[in-house]
Coordinates of N, CA and C in Angstrom, one line a residue:
X1 N 0.8 -1.2 0.0 CA 0.0 0.0 0.0 C 0.9 1.3 0.0
X2 N 1.9 1.3 0.8 CA 2.8 2.4 0.9 C 3.5 2.6 -0.5
X3 N 3.9 1.5 -1.2 CA 4.5 1.7 -2.5 C 3.5 2.2 -3.5
X4 N 2.3 1.9 -3.5 CA 1.3 2.4 -4.4 C 1.0 3.9 -4.1
X5 N 1.0 4.2 -2.8 CA 0.8 5.6 -2.4 C 2.0 6.5 -2.9
X6 N 3.2 5.9 -2.8 CA 4.4 6.6 -3.3 C 4.3 6.9 -4.8
X7 N 3.9 5.9 -5.6 CA 3.8 6.1 -7.0 C 2.7 7.1 -7.3
X8 N 1.5 7.0 -6.7 CA 0.4 7.8 -7.0 C 0.6 9.3 -6.7
X9 N 1.4 9.5 -5.6 CA 1.6 10.9 -5.2 C 2.9 11.5 -5.7
X10 N 3.5 10.8 -6.6 CA 4.8 11.3 -7.2 C 5.9 11.4 -6.2
X11 N 5.9 10.6 -5.2 CA 6.9 10.6 -4.2 C 6.7 11.5 -3.0
X12 N 5.5 12.2 -3.0 CA 5.2 13.1 -1.9 C 4.7 12.4 -0.6
X13 N 4.3 11.1 -0.8 CA 3.8 10.4 0.4 C 4.1 8.9 0.2
X14 N 3.9 8.1 1.2 CA 4.2 6.7 1.1 C 5.6 6.4 1.2
X15 N 6.0 5.2 0.8 CA 7.4 4.8 0.9 C 7.8 4.1 -0.4
X16 N 9.0 4.5 -0.9 CA 9.5 3.9 -2.1 C 9.8 2.4 -2.0
X17 N 9.5 1.7 -3.1 CA 9.7 0.2 -3.1 C 10.6 0.0 -4.3
X18 N 11.9 -0.3 -4.1 CA 12.9 -0.4 -5.2 C 12.5 -1.5 -6.3
X19 N 11.8 -2.5 -5.8 CA 11.4 -3.6 -6.8 C 10.3 -3.1 -7.8
X20 N 9.8 -1.9 -7.6 CA 8.8 -1.4 -8.5 C 9.4 -0.6 -9.7
X21 N 10.7 -0.3 -9.6 CA 11.4 0.5 -10.6 C 12.6 -0.2 -11.2
X22 N 12.9 0.2 -12.5 CA 14.1 -0.3 -13.1 C 15.3 0.5 -12.7
X23 N 16.5 0.2 -13.3 CA 17.8 0.9 -13.0 C 17.7 2.3 -13.3
X24 N 16.9 2.7 -14.3 CA 16.8 4.1 -14.7 C 15.7 4.9 -13.9
X25 N 15.1 4.2 -12.9 CA 14.1 4.9 -12.1 C 12.7 4.9 -12.7
X26 N 12.5 4.2 -13.8 CA 11.2 4.1 -14.4 C 10.3 3.0 -13.8
X27 N 9.0 3.3 -13.7 CA 8.1 2.3 -13.1 C 8.0 1.1 -14.0
X28 N 8.2 -0.1 -13.4 CA 8.1 -1.3 -14.2 C 6.6 -1.7 -14.5
X29 N 6.4 -2.3 -15.6 CA 5.1 -2.8 -16.0 C 5.0 -4.3 -15.5
X30 N 4.2 -4.5 -14.4 CA 4.1 -5.8 -13.8 C 2.8 -6.5 -14.3
X31 N 2.1 -5.9 -15.2 CA 0.8 -6.5 -15.6 C 1.0 -7.9 -16.2
X32 N 2.1 -8.2 -16.8 CA 2.4 -9.4 -17.5 C 2.7 -10.5 -16.4
X33 N 2.9 -10.1 -15.2 CA 3.2 -11.1 -14.1 C 1.9 -11.6 -13.4
X34 N 0.8 -11.0 -13.7 CA -0.5 -11.5 -13.1 C -0.9 -12.9 -13.6
X35 N -1.3 -13.7 -12.6 CA -1.8 -15.0 -13.0 C -3.0 -15.4 -12.1
X36 N -3.7 -14.4 -11.7 CA -4.9 -14.7 -10.9 C -6.1 -15.1 -11.7
X37 N -7.0 -15.8 -11.1 CA -8.3 -16.2 -11.7 C -9.3 -16.2 -10.6
X38 N -10.6 -16.1 -11.1 CA -11.7 -16.1 -10.2 C -12.8 -17.0 -10.7
X39 N -13.5 -17.7 -9.9 CA -14.6 -18.5 -10.3 C -15.7 -18.5 -9.3
X40 N -16.9 -18.8 -9.8 CA -18.1 -18.8 -8.9 C -19.1 -19.7 -9.5
X41 N -19.8 -20.4 -8.6 CA -20.9 -21.3 -9.0 C -22.1 -21.1 -8.1
X42 N -23.3 -21.2 -8.6 CA -24.5 -21.0 -7.8 C -25.7 -21.7 -8.4
X43 N -26.7 -21.8 -7.6 CA -28.0 -22.5 -8.1 C -29.1 -21.7 -7.6
X44 N -30.1 -21.5 -8.5 CA -31.4 -20.9 -8.2 C -32.4 -22.0 -8.3
X45 N -33.0 -22.4 -7.2 CA -33.9 -23.6 -7.1 C -35.3 -23.2 -6.9
X46 N -36.2 -23.6 -7.7 CA -37.7 -23.5 -7.5 C -38.3 -24.8 -7.6
X47 N -39.1 -25.1 -6.5 CA -39.8 -26.4 -6.4 C -41.3 -26.3 -6.4
X48 N -42.0 -27.2 -7.1 CA -43.4 -27.2 -7.1 C -43.9 -28.7 -7.0
X49 N -44.7 -29.0 -6.0 CA -45.2 -30.3 -5.7 C -46.5 -30.4 -5.2
X50 N -47.0 -31.7 -5.1 CA -48.3 -32.0 -4.5 C -48.1 -33.0 -3.4
X51 N -48.6 -32.7 -2.2 CA -48.4 -33.6 -1.1 C -49.6 -34.6 -0.9
X52 N -49.3 -35.9 -0.6 CA -50.3 -36.9 -0.3 C -49.9 -37.5 1.1
X53 N -50.9 -37.7 1.9 CA -50.6 -38.3 3.2 C -51.8 -39.2 3.6
X54 N -51.5 -40.2 4.4 CA -52.5 -41.1 4.9 C -52.0 -41.9 6.1
X55 N -52.9 -42.6 6.8 CA -52.5 -43.4 8.0 C -52.5 -44.9 7.6
X56 N -51.6 -45.7 8.2 CA -51.5 -47.1 8.0 C -51.1 -47.8 9.3
X57 N -51.3 -49.1 9.4 CA -51.0 -49.8 10.6 C -49.9 -50.8 10.3
X58 N -49.0 -51.0 11.2 CA -47.9 -51.9 11.1 C -47.6 -52.5 12.5
X59 N -47.7 -53.8 12.7 CA -47.5 -54.5 13.9 C -48.4 -53.9 15.0
X60 N -49.6 -53.7 14.6 CA -50.7 -53.1 15.5 C -50.4 -51.7 16.0
X61 N -49.5 -51.0 15.2 CA -49.2 -49.6 15.6 C -49.6 -48.7 14.4
X62 N -50.1 -47.6 14.7 CA -50.6 -46.6 13.7 C -49.5 -45.7 13.4
X63 N -49.3 -45.5 12.1 CA -48.3 -44.6 11.5 C -48.9 -43.6 10.5
X64 N -48.3 -42.5 10.3 CA -48.7 -41.6 9.2 C -47.6 -41.5 8.2
X65 N -48.0 -41.7 6.9 CA -47.0 -41.6 5.8 C -47.4 -40.5 4.8
X66 N -46.4 -39.7 4.4 CA -46.6 -38.7 3.5 C -45.6 -38.7 2.4
X67 N -46.0 -38.3 1.2 CA -45.1 -38.2 0.1 C -45.4 -37.0 -0.8
X68 N -44.4 -36.3 -1.3 CA -44.6 -35.1 -2.1 C -43.8 -35.3 -3.4
X69 N -44.4 -35.8 -4.5 CA -43.7 -35.7 -5.8 C -43.6 -34.2 -6.2
X70 N -42.4 -33.9 -6.8 CA -42.2 -32.5 -7.1 C -41.4 -32.3 -8.3
X71 N -41.5 -31.1 -8.9 CA -40.7 -30.7 -10.1 C -39.7 -29.7 -9.5
X72 N -38.4 -29.9 -9.8 CA -37.4 -29.0 -9.5 C -36.9 -28.2 -10.7
X73 N -37.0 -26.9 -10.7 CA -36.5 -26.1 -11.8 C -35.2 -25.4 -11.3
X74 N -34.1 -25.8 -11.8 CA -32.8 -25.3 -11.4 C -32.2 -24.4 -12.5
X75 N -31.8 -23.2 -12.1 CA -31.0 -22.4 -12.9 C -29.6 -22.4 -12.3
X76 N -28.6 -23.0 -13.1 CA -27.3 -23.2 -12.7 C -26.4 -22.1 -13.3
X77 N -25.6 -21.4 -12.4 CA -24.7 -20.4 -12.8 C -23.2 -20.9 -12.7
X78 N -22.4 -20.7 -13.7 CA -21.0 -21.0 -13.6 C -20.2 -19.9 -14.2
X79 N -19.2 -19.3 -13.5 CA -18.5 -18.2 -13.9 C -17.0 -18.4 -13.7
X80 N -16.2 -18.0 -14.7 CA -14.7 -18.1 -14.6 C -14.1 -16.9 -15.3
X81 N -13.1 -16.3 -14.7 CA -12.3 -15.2 -15.2 C -10.9 -15.4 -14.9
X82 N -10.0 -15.2 -16.0 CA -8.6 -15.4 -15.8 C -7.9 -14.1 -16.3
X83 N -7.1 -13.5 -15.4 CA -6.5 -12.2 -15.6 C -5.4 -12.3 -16.8
X84 N -4.9 -13.5 -17.0 CA -3.9 -13.7 -18.0 C -4.5 -13.4 -19.4
X85 N -5.6 -14.0 -19.6 CA -6.2 -14.0 -21.0 C -7.3 -13.0 -21.1
X86 N -7.6 -12.2 -20.1 CA -8.6 -11.2 -20.1 C -10.0 -11.8 -20.4
X87 N -10.2 -13.0 -19.9 CA -11.5 -13.7 -20.1 C -12.5 -12.9 -19.2
X88 N -13.6 -12.5 -19.7 CA -14.6 -11.8 -18.9 C -15.9 -12.5 -18.9
X89 N -17.0 -11.8 -19.2 CA -18.3 -12.4 -19.0 C -18.6 -13.4 -20.1
X90 N -17.8 -13.7 -21.1 CA -18.0 -14.7 -22.0 C -18.1 -16.1 -21.4
X91 N -17.4 -16.2 -20.2 CA -17.5 -17.5 -19.5 C -18.4 -17.5 -18.3
X92 N -19.4 -16.6 -18.3 CA -20.4 -16.6 -17.3 C -21.6 -17.3 -17.9
X93 N -21.8 -18.6 -17.6 CA -22.8 -19.4 -18.2 C -24.0 -19.7 -17.2
X94 N -25.2 -19.8 -17.7 CA -26.3 -20.2 -16.9 C -27.2 -21.1 -17.7
X95 N -27.6 -22.2 -17.1 CA -28.4 -23.2 -17.7 C -29.7 -23.4 -16.9
X96 N -30.8 -23.6 -17.5 CA -32.0 -24.0 -16.8 C -32.3 -25.5 -17.0
X97 N -32.5 -26.2 -15.9 CA -32.8 -27.6 -16.0 C -34.0 -27.9 -15.2
X98 N -34.8 -28.9 -15.7 CA -36.1 -29.3 -15.0 C -35.9 -30.8 -14.7
X99 N -36.1 -31.1 -13.4 CA -35.9 -32.5 -12.9 C -37.1 -32.9 -12.0
X100 N -37.4 -34.2 -12.0 CA -38.4 -34.7 -11.1 C -37.7 -35.3 -9.9
X101 N -38.3 -35.1 -8.7 CA -37.8 -35.7 -7.4 C -39.0 -35.9 -6.5
X102 N -38.7 -36.2 -5.3 CA -39.8 -36.5 -4.3 C -39.2 -36.4 -2.9
X103 N -40.1 -36.0 -1.9 CA -39.8 -36.0 -0.5 C -40.7 -37.1 0.2
X104 N -40.2 -37.7 1.2 CA -41.0 -38.8 1.9 C -40.9 -38.5 3.4
X105 N -42.0 -38.8 4.1 CA -41.9 -38.6 5.6 C -42.8 -39.6 6.3
X106 N -42.4 -40.0 7.5 CA -43.2 -41.0 8.3 C -43.2 -40.5 9.7
X107 N -44.4 -40.6 10.4 CA -44.5 -40.1 11.8 C -45.4 -41.0 12.6
X108 N -45.3 -40.9 13.9 CA -46.1 -41.7 14.8 C -46.4 -40.9 16.1
X109 N -47.7 -41.1 16.5 CA -48.2 -40.5 17.7 C -47.9 -41.5 18.9
X110 N -47.1 -41.1 19.9 CA -46.8 -41.9 21.0 C -47.8 -41.8 22.1
X111 N -48.5 -40.6 22.2 CA -49.7 -40.4 23.0 C -50.4 -39.2 22.5
X112 N -51.3 -38.7 23.3 CA -52.1 -37.6 22.8 C -51.4 -36.3 22.6
X113 N -50.1 -36.2 23.2 CA -49.4 -35.0 23.2 C -48.1 -35.0 22.4
X114 N -47.5 -36.2 22.2 CA -46.2 -36.3 21.6 C -46.3 -37.1 20.2
X115 N -45.7 -36.5 19.2 CA -45.5 -37.1 17.9 C -44.1 -36.9 17.4
X116 N -43.5 -37.9 16.8 CA -42.2 -37.9 16.3 C -42.1 -38.5 14.9
X117 N -41.1 -38.1 14.1 CA -41.0 -38.7 12.8 C -39.7 -38.4 12.1
X118 N -39.6 -38.8 10.9 CA -38.4 -38.6 10.1 C -38.8 -38.2 8.7
X119 N -38.1 -37.4 8.0 CA -38.4 -36.9 6.7 C -37.1 -37.0 5.8
X120 N -37.3 -37.4 4.5 CA -36.2 -37.5 3.6 C -36.5 -36.6 2.4
X121 N -35.7 -35.6 2.2 CA -35.8 -34.7 1.0 C -35.0 -35.2 -0.1
X122 N -35.5 -35.0 -1.4 CA -34.7 -35.4 -2.6 C -34.3 -36.9 -2.5
X123 N -35.4 -37.7 -2.7 CA -35.2 -39.1 -2.6 C -34.2 -39.7 -3.7
X124 N -34.2 -39.0 -4.9 CA -33.4 -39.5 -6.0 C -32.2 -38.7 -6.2
X125 N -31.0 -39.3 -5.9 CA -29.7 -38.5 -6.0 C -29.4 -38.4 -7.5
X126 N -28.7 -37.3 -7.8 CA -28.2 -37.1 -9.2 C -27.1 -36.1 -9.3
X127 N -26.4 -36.2 -10.3 CA -25.3 -35.2 -10.6 C -25.7 -34.3 -11.7
X128 N -25.4 -33.0 -11.6 CA -25.7 -32.0 -12.7 C -24.4 -31.4 -13.2
X129 N -24.2 -31.5 -14.5 CA -23.0 -30.9 -15.1 C -23.3 -29.5 -15.6
X130 N -22.5 -28.5 -15.2 CA -22.6 -27.2 -15.7 C -22.0 -27.0 -17.1
X131 N -22.3 -25.8 -17.6 CA -21.7 -25.5 -19.0 C -20.2 -25.5 -19.0
X132 N -19.6 -25.3 -17.9 CA -18.1 -25.3 -17.8 C -17.6 -26.7 -17.3
X133 N -18.4 -27.7 -17.3 CA -18.1 -29.1 -17.0 C -17.8 -29.3 -15.5
X134 N -18.4 -28.5 -14.6 CA -18.3 -28.7 -13.2 C -19.5 -29.5 -12.7
X135 N -19.3 -30.3 -11.7 CA -20.3 -31.2 -11.2 C -21.0 -30.6 -9.9
X136 N -22.4 -30.6 -10.0 CA -23.2 -30.2 -8.8 C -23.9 -31.5 -8.4
X137 N -24.0 -31.7 -7.1 CA -24.6 -32.9 -6.6 C -25.9 -32.7 -5.8
X138 N -26.9 -33.4 -6.2 CA -28.2 -33.5 -5.5 C -28.2 -34.8 -4.7
X139 N -28.3 -34.7 -3.3 CA -28.3 -35.9 -2.5 C -29.4 -35.8 -1.5
X140 N -29.9 -37.0 -1.1 CA -31.0 -37.1 -0.1 C -30.5 -36.4 1.2
X141 N -31.5 -35.7 1.8 CA -31.2 -35.1 3.1 C -32.2 -35.7 4.2
X142 N -31.7 -36.2 5.3 CA -32.6 -36.8 6.3 C -32.7 -36.0 7.5
X143 N -33.9 -35.7 8.0 CA -34.2 -34.9 9.1 C -35.2 -35.5 10.0
X144 N -34.9 -35.5 11.3 CA -35.8 -36.1 12.3 C -36.4 -34.9 13.1
X145 N -37.6 -35.2 13.7 CA -38.3 -34.2 14.4 C -39.3 -34.7 15.4
X146 N -39.7 -33.9 16.4 CA -40.6 -34.2 17.4 C -41.5 -33.0 17.8
X147 N -42.7 -33.3 18.2 CA -43.7 -32.2 18.5 C -44.3 -32.6 19.8
X148 N -44.4 -31.6 20.7 CA -45.2 -31.7 22.0 C -46.3 -30.7 22.0
X149 N -47.5 -31.2 22.2 CA -48.7 -30.3 22.2 C -49.4 -30.3 23.5
X150 N -49.6 -29.2 24.1 CA -50.3 -29.1 25.4 C -51.3 -27.9 25.3
X151 N -52.6 -28.2 25.2 CA -53.6 -27.2 25.1 C -53.4 -26.3 24.0
X152 N -53.2 -25.0 24.2 CA -53.0 -24.1 23.1 C -51.6 -23.9 22.7
X153 N -50.6 -24.5 23.3 CA -49.2 -24.4 23.0 C -48.7 -25.6 22.3
X154 N -47.8 -25.4 21.3 CA -47.1 -26.5 20.6 C -45.6 -26.2 20.5
X155 N -44.8 -27.2 20.9 CA -43.4 -27.0 20.8 C -42.8 -28.1 19.9
X156 N -41.8 -27.7 19.1 CA -41.2 -28.6 18.1 C -39.7 -28.5 18.1
X157 N -39.1 -29.6 17.6 CA -37.6 -29.6 17.4 C -37.3 -30.5 16.2
X158 N -36.4 -30.0 15.3 CA -36.0 -30.7 14.1 C -34.5 -30.7 14.1
X159 N -33.9 -31.8 13.6 CA -32.4 -32.0 13.6 C -32.0 -32.7 12.3
X160 N -31.0 -32.1 11.6 CA -30.4 -32.9 10.5 C -29.6 -34.1 11.1
X161 N -29.9 -35.2 10.5 CA -29.3 -36.5 11.0 C -27.8 -36.4 10.7
X162 N -27.3 -35.8 9.6 CA -25.9 -35.7 9.3 C -25.6 -34.4 8.6
X163 N -24.4 -34.1 8.5 CA -24.0 -32.8 7.8 C -24.4 -32.8 6.4
X164 N -25.0 -31.7 5.9 CA -25.5 -31.5 4.5 C -24.6 -30.5 3.8
X165 N -24.6 -30.7 2.5 CA -23.7 -29.8 1.7 C -24.5 -29.5 0.4
X166 N -25.1 -28.2 0.4 CA -26.0 -27.8 -0.6 C -25.4 -27.9 -2.0
X167 N -25.9 -28.9 -2.8 CA -25.4 -29.1 -4.2 C -23.9 -29.3 -4.3
X168 N -23.2 -29.6 -3.2 CA -21.8 -29.8 -3.2 C -21.0 -28.5 -3.3
X169 N -21.6 -27.4 -3.1 CA -21.0 -26.1 -3.1 C -21.3 -25.3 -1.8
X170 N -20.5 -24.3 -1.5 CA -20.7 -23.5 -0.3 C -20.3 -24.3 0.9
X171 N -20.7 -23.8 2.1 CA -20.3 -24.5 3.3 C -21.2 -25.6 3.7
X172 N -20.7 -26.5 4.5 CA -21.4 -27.6 5.1 C -22.2 -27.1 6.3
X173 N -23.3 -27.8 6.6 CA -24.1 -27.4 7.8 C -24.8 -28.6 8.3
X174 N -25.1 -28.5 9.6 CA -26.0 -29.5 10.3 C -26.8 -28.7 11.3
X175 N -28.1 -28.6 11.1 CA -28.9 -27.6 11.8 C -29.9 -28.2 12.7
X176 N -30.1 -27.5 13.8 CA -31.1 -27.8 14.8 C -32.1 -26.7 14.8
X177 N -33.4 -27.0 14.7 CA -34.4 -25.9 14.6 C -35.4 -26.1 15.8
X178 N -35.6 -25.1 16.6 CA -36.6 -25.1 17.7 C -37.7 -24.2 17.4
X179 N -38.9 -24.5 17.7 CA -40.1 -23.7 17.4 C -41.2 -23.8 18.4
X180 N -42.0 -22.8 18.5 CA -43.2 -22.9 19.3 C -44.4 -22.1 18.6
X181 N -45.6 -22.6 19.0 CA -46.8 -21.9 18.4 C -47.8 -21.8 19.5
X182 N -48.4 -20.6 19.5 CA -49.5 -20.3 20.4 C -50.8 -20.2 19.6
X183 N -51.7 -21.2 19.8 CA -52.9 -21.1 19.1 C -53.9 -20.3 19.8
X184 N -54.1 -19.1 19.4 CA -55.0 -18.2 20.2 C -56.4 -18.6 20.1
X185 N -56.8 -19.0 18.9 CA -58.1 -19.6 18.6 C -58.0 -20.5 17.4
X186 N -59.1 -21.1 16.9 CA -59.0 -22.0 15.8 C -58.7 -21.3 14.4
X187 N -58.6 -19.9 14.4 CA -58.3 -19.2 13.2 C -56.9 -18.6 13.2
X188 N -56.4 -18.1 14.3 CA -55.2 -17.3 14.4 C -54.2 -17.9 15.3
X189 N -52.9 -18.0 14.9 CA -51.9 -18.5 15.8 C -50.6 -17.7 15.6
X190 N -49.8 -17.6 16.7 CA -48.5 -16.9 16.7 C -47.4 -17.9 16.8
X191 N -46.3 -17.6 16.1 CA -45.1 -18.6 16.1 C -43.8 -17.9 16.3
X192 N -42.9 -18.6 16.9 CA -41.5 -18.1 17.1 C -40.5 -19.3 17.0
X193 N -39.3 -19.0 16.6 CA -38.3 -20.1 16.5 C -36.9 -19.7 16.5
X194 N -36.0 -20.6 16.5 CA -34.6 -20.4 16.5 C -33.9 -21.5 15.7
X195 N -32.9 -21.2 14.9 CA -32.2 -22.2 14.1 C -30.7 -22.1 14.4
X196 N -30.1 -23.2 14.8 CA -28.7 -23.3 15.1 C -27.9 -24.2 14.2
X197 N -26.8 -23.7 13.7 CA -25.9 -24.6 12.8 C -24.7 -25.0 13.6
X198 N -24.5 -26.3 13.8 CA -23.4 -26.8 14.6 C -22.1 -26.6 14.0
X199 N -22.1 -26.2 12.7 CA -20.8 -26.0 12.0 C -20.4 -24.5 12.0
X200 N -21.2 -23.7 12.7 CA -21.0 -22.2 12.9 C -20.8 -21.9 14.3
X201 N -20.0 -20.9 14.6 CA -19.7 -20.5 16.0 C -20.6 -19.4 16.5
X202 N -21.2 -18.6 15.6 CA -22.1 -17.5 16.0 C -23.6 -18.0 16.2
X203 N -24.4 -17.1 16.8 CA -25.8 -17.4 16.9 C -26.5 -17.6 15.6
X204 N -27.4 -18.5 15.5 CA -28.2 -18.6 14.3 C -29.4 -17.6 14.3
X205 N -30.2 -17.7 13.2 CA -31.3 -16.7 13.0 C -32.5 -17.1 13.9
X206 N -33.2 -16.0 14.3 CA -34.5 -16.2 15.0 C -35.6 -15.9 14.0
X207 N -36.8 -16.4 14.3 CA -37.9 -16.2 13.4 C -39.2 -15.9 14.2
X208 N -40.1 -15.2 13.6 CA -41.4 -14.9 14.2 C -42.4 -14.8 13.0
X209 N -43.6 -15.3 13.3 CA -44.6 -15.2 12.3 C -46.0 -15.6 12.8
X210 N -46.9 -15.8 11.9 CA -48.3 -16.1 12.3 C -48.9 -17.0 11.2
X211 N -50.1 -17.6 11.6 CA -50.8 -18.4 10.7 C -52.3 -18.1 10.8
X212 N -53.0 -18.2 9.6 CA -54.4 -18.0 9.5 C -55.0 -19.3 8.9
X213 N -56.1 -19.7 9.6 CA -56.9 -20.8 9.0 C -58.4 -20.4 8.8
X214 N -58.8 -20.2 7.6 CA -60.1 -19.7 7.3 C -60.8 -20.8 6.5
X215 N -61.5 -21.7 7.2 CA -62.1 -22.8 6.6 C -61.1 -23.7 5.8
X216 N -61.2 -23.7 4.5 CA -60.3 -24.5 3.6 C -59.0 -23.7 3.3
X217 N -59.0 -22.5 3.6 CA -57.9 -21.7 3.2 C -56.9 -21.5 4.3
X218 N -55.6 -21.7 4.1 CA -54.5 -21.5 5.1 C -53.4 -20.6 4.6
X219 N -53.0 -19.7 5.4 CA -52.0 -18.7 5.1 C -51.0 -18.6 6.2
X220 N -49.7 -18.6 5.9 CA -48.6 -18.6 6.9 C -47.6 -17.5 6.4
X221 N -47.1 -16.8 7.4 CA -46.0 -15.8 7.1 C -45.0 -15.9 8.2
X222 N -43.7 -15.8 7.9 CA -42.6 -15.8 8.9 C -41.5 -14.8 8.4
X223 N -40.9 -14.1 9.4 CA -39.8 -13.3 9.2 C -38.6 -13.9 9.9
X224 N -37.5 -14.0 9.2 CA -36.2 -14.6 9.7 C -35.2 -13.5 9.8
X225 N -34.5 -13.4 11.0 CA -33.5 -12.4 11.2 C -32.3 -13.0 11.9
X226 N -31.1 -12.9 11.4 CA -29.9 -13.4 12.1 C -28.7 -12.5 11.7
X227 N -27.5 -13.0 12.2 CA -26.2 -12.3 12.0 C -26.0 -12.1 10.5
X228 N -26.2 -13.1 9.7 CA -25.9 -13.0 8.3 C -27.1 -13.5 7.4
X229 N -28.3 -13.3 8.0 CA -29.4 -13.8 7.3 C -30.6 -13.0 7.5
X230 N -31.4 -12.6 6.5 CA -32.6 -11.9 6.6 C -33.6 -12.4 5.5
X231 N -34.8 -12.8 6.0 CA -35.6 -13.4 5.0 C -37.1 -13.3 5.4
X232 N -38.0 -13.5 4.4 CA -39.4 -13.5 4.6 C -40.0 -14.7 3.9
X233 N -40.8 -15.5 4.6 CA -41.4 -16.6 4.0 C -42.9 -16.5 4.0
X234 N -43.5 -16.8 2.8 CA -45.0 -16.7 2.7 C -45.4 -18.1 2.1
X235 N -46.5 -18.6 2.7 CA -47.1 -19.9 2.2 C -48.6 -19.8 2.3
X236 N -49.2 -20.3 1.3 CA -50.7 -20.5 1.4 C -51.1 -21.8 0.8
X237 N -52.2 -22.3 1.3 CA -52.7 -23.6 0.9 C -54.2 -23.7 0.9
X238 N -54.7 -24.8 0.3 CA -56.1 -25.0 0.2 C -56.4 -26.4 0.5
X239 N -57.3 -26.7 1.5 CA -57.6 -28.0 1.9 C -58.7 -28.6 1.1
X240 N -58.6 -29.8 0.6 CA -59.7 -30.5 -0.2 C -59.7 -32.0 0.1

């Protein structure tokens, strides 16, 4: 920094760096020495599915089984730039891919207050090749959970069974989610929650929201706020 300041100010400030000049005192052209490169990959994922659920009996025990066949629309971005060859946005590629997948879940009531279960997202594993020949991985994700309900209050906990790695890019995570819901009446409920990542040292995000049930129509909204996360989730449904 001091050497750059010396050059920019014509010697009025900073500190001279002899390695920046030739024997005649002329500034050397170091641009041919650059060998840096930059790359980035990302995925924009949109899912659309229909959920089916029912009750079945096994060994005289009642279980609930649910499945959601879904369409995944993935927009895959792959970018590469090399300072040697002055490659710029010509190597910024994006591809849109449509794939079928499914989620599966099973749950059991242990008594009138406690229910526990397990869910598997993305049952079908696959690899996706980008335009620049990089591999992105879609792998099943397994999550366990439990719910305790007492009068108007409901408490829940969900945990990733193992560390997950979103499409094989970015950081790995294993999350624990805690939540509660206060059912004020059969129409309106208030919710709050906290999510912790065991692979991160800082506090995870908190969430707050509400739910509306108007006969067959259901509407949910939640705000998420954390150290490095801010989000808004909206969901609506129709019972038939």
